[in-house]
Amino acid sequence: MSERIKSNDLAAVPEISLEGRHFRLMKEMNELS
C-alpha cells in the first residue's frame, strides 16, 4: 500500500522527468492488477 500512496503523490506532481512517467506507468499497472 505504501508504494501505491507514493505513486499517487508523484502523479499529483507534473511530469518533470522520466521517473515521473515511469511512476505513472507503474500506478496504472497497479490499478489494472
mmCIF file of C-alpha atoms in Angstrom:
data_model
loop_
_atom_site.group_PDB
_atom_site.id
_atom_site.type_symbol
_atom_site.label_atom_id
_atom_site.label_comp_id
_atom_site.label_asym_id
_atom_site.label_seq_id
_atom_site.Cartn_x
_atom_site.Cartn_y
_atom_site.Cartn_z
ATOM 1 C CA MET A 1 0.000 0.000 0.000
ATOM 2 C CA SER A 2 2.867 2.392 0.768
ATOM 3 C CA GLU A 3 4.089 2.069 -2.822
ATOM 4 C CA ARG A 4 0.634 2.933 -4.115
ATOM 5 C CA ILE A 5 0.485 6.084 -1.954
ATOM 6 C CA LYS A 6 3.892 7.106 -3.304
ATOM 7 C CA SER A 7 2.631 6.717 -6.871
ATOM 8 C CA ASN A 8 -0.411 8.857 -6.112
ATOM 9 C CA ASP A 9 1.749 11.630 -4.645
ATOM 10 C CA LEU A 10 4.019 11.620 -7.695
ATOM 11 C CA ALA A 11 1.050 11.524 -10.054
ATOM 12 C CA ALA A 12 -0.211 14.744 -8.471
ATOM 13 C CA VAL A 13 3.087 16.416 -9.427
ATOM 14 C CA PRO A 14 3.729 17.454 -13.054
ATOM 15 C CA GLU A 15 5.836 15.018 -15.052
ATOM 16 C CA ILE A 16 9.220 16.718 -14.751
ATOM 17 C CA SER A 17 11.432 13.749 -15.588
ATOM 18 C CA LEU A 18 11.357 10.194 -16.912
ATOM 19 C CA GLU A 19 10.937 8.995 -13.331
ATOM 20 C CA GLY A 20 7.584 10.769 -13.171
ATOM 21 C CA ARG A 21 6.420 8.967 -16.309
ATOM 22 C CA HIS A 22 7.747 5.638 -15.017
ATOM 23 C CA PHE A 23 5.908 6.002 -11.704
ATOM 24 C CA ARG A 24 2.749 6.978 -13.544
ATOM 25 C CA LEU A 25 3.015 3.814 -15.635
ATOM 26 C CA MET A 26 3.522 1.708 -12.504
ATOM 27 C CA LYS A 27 0.455 3.331 -10.956
ATOM 28 C CA GLU A 28 -1.693 2.400 -13.953
ATOM 29 C CA MET A 29 -0.342 -1.162 -13.910
ATOM 30 C CA ASN A 30 -1.107 -1.428 -10.184
ATOM 31 C CA GLU A 31 -4.699 -0.384 -10.832
ATOM 32 C CA LEU A 32 -5.022 -2.996 -13.593
ATOM 33 C CA SER A 33 -3.657 -5.796 -11.415
#
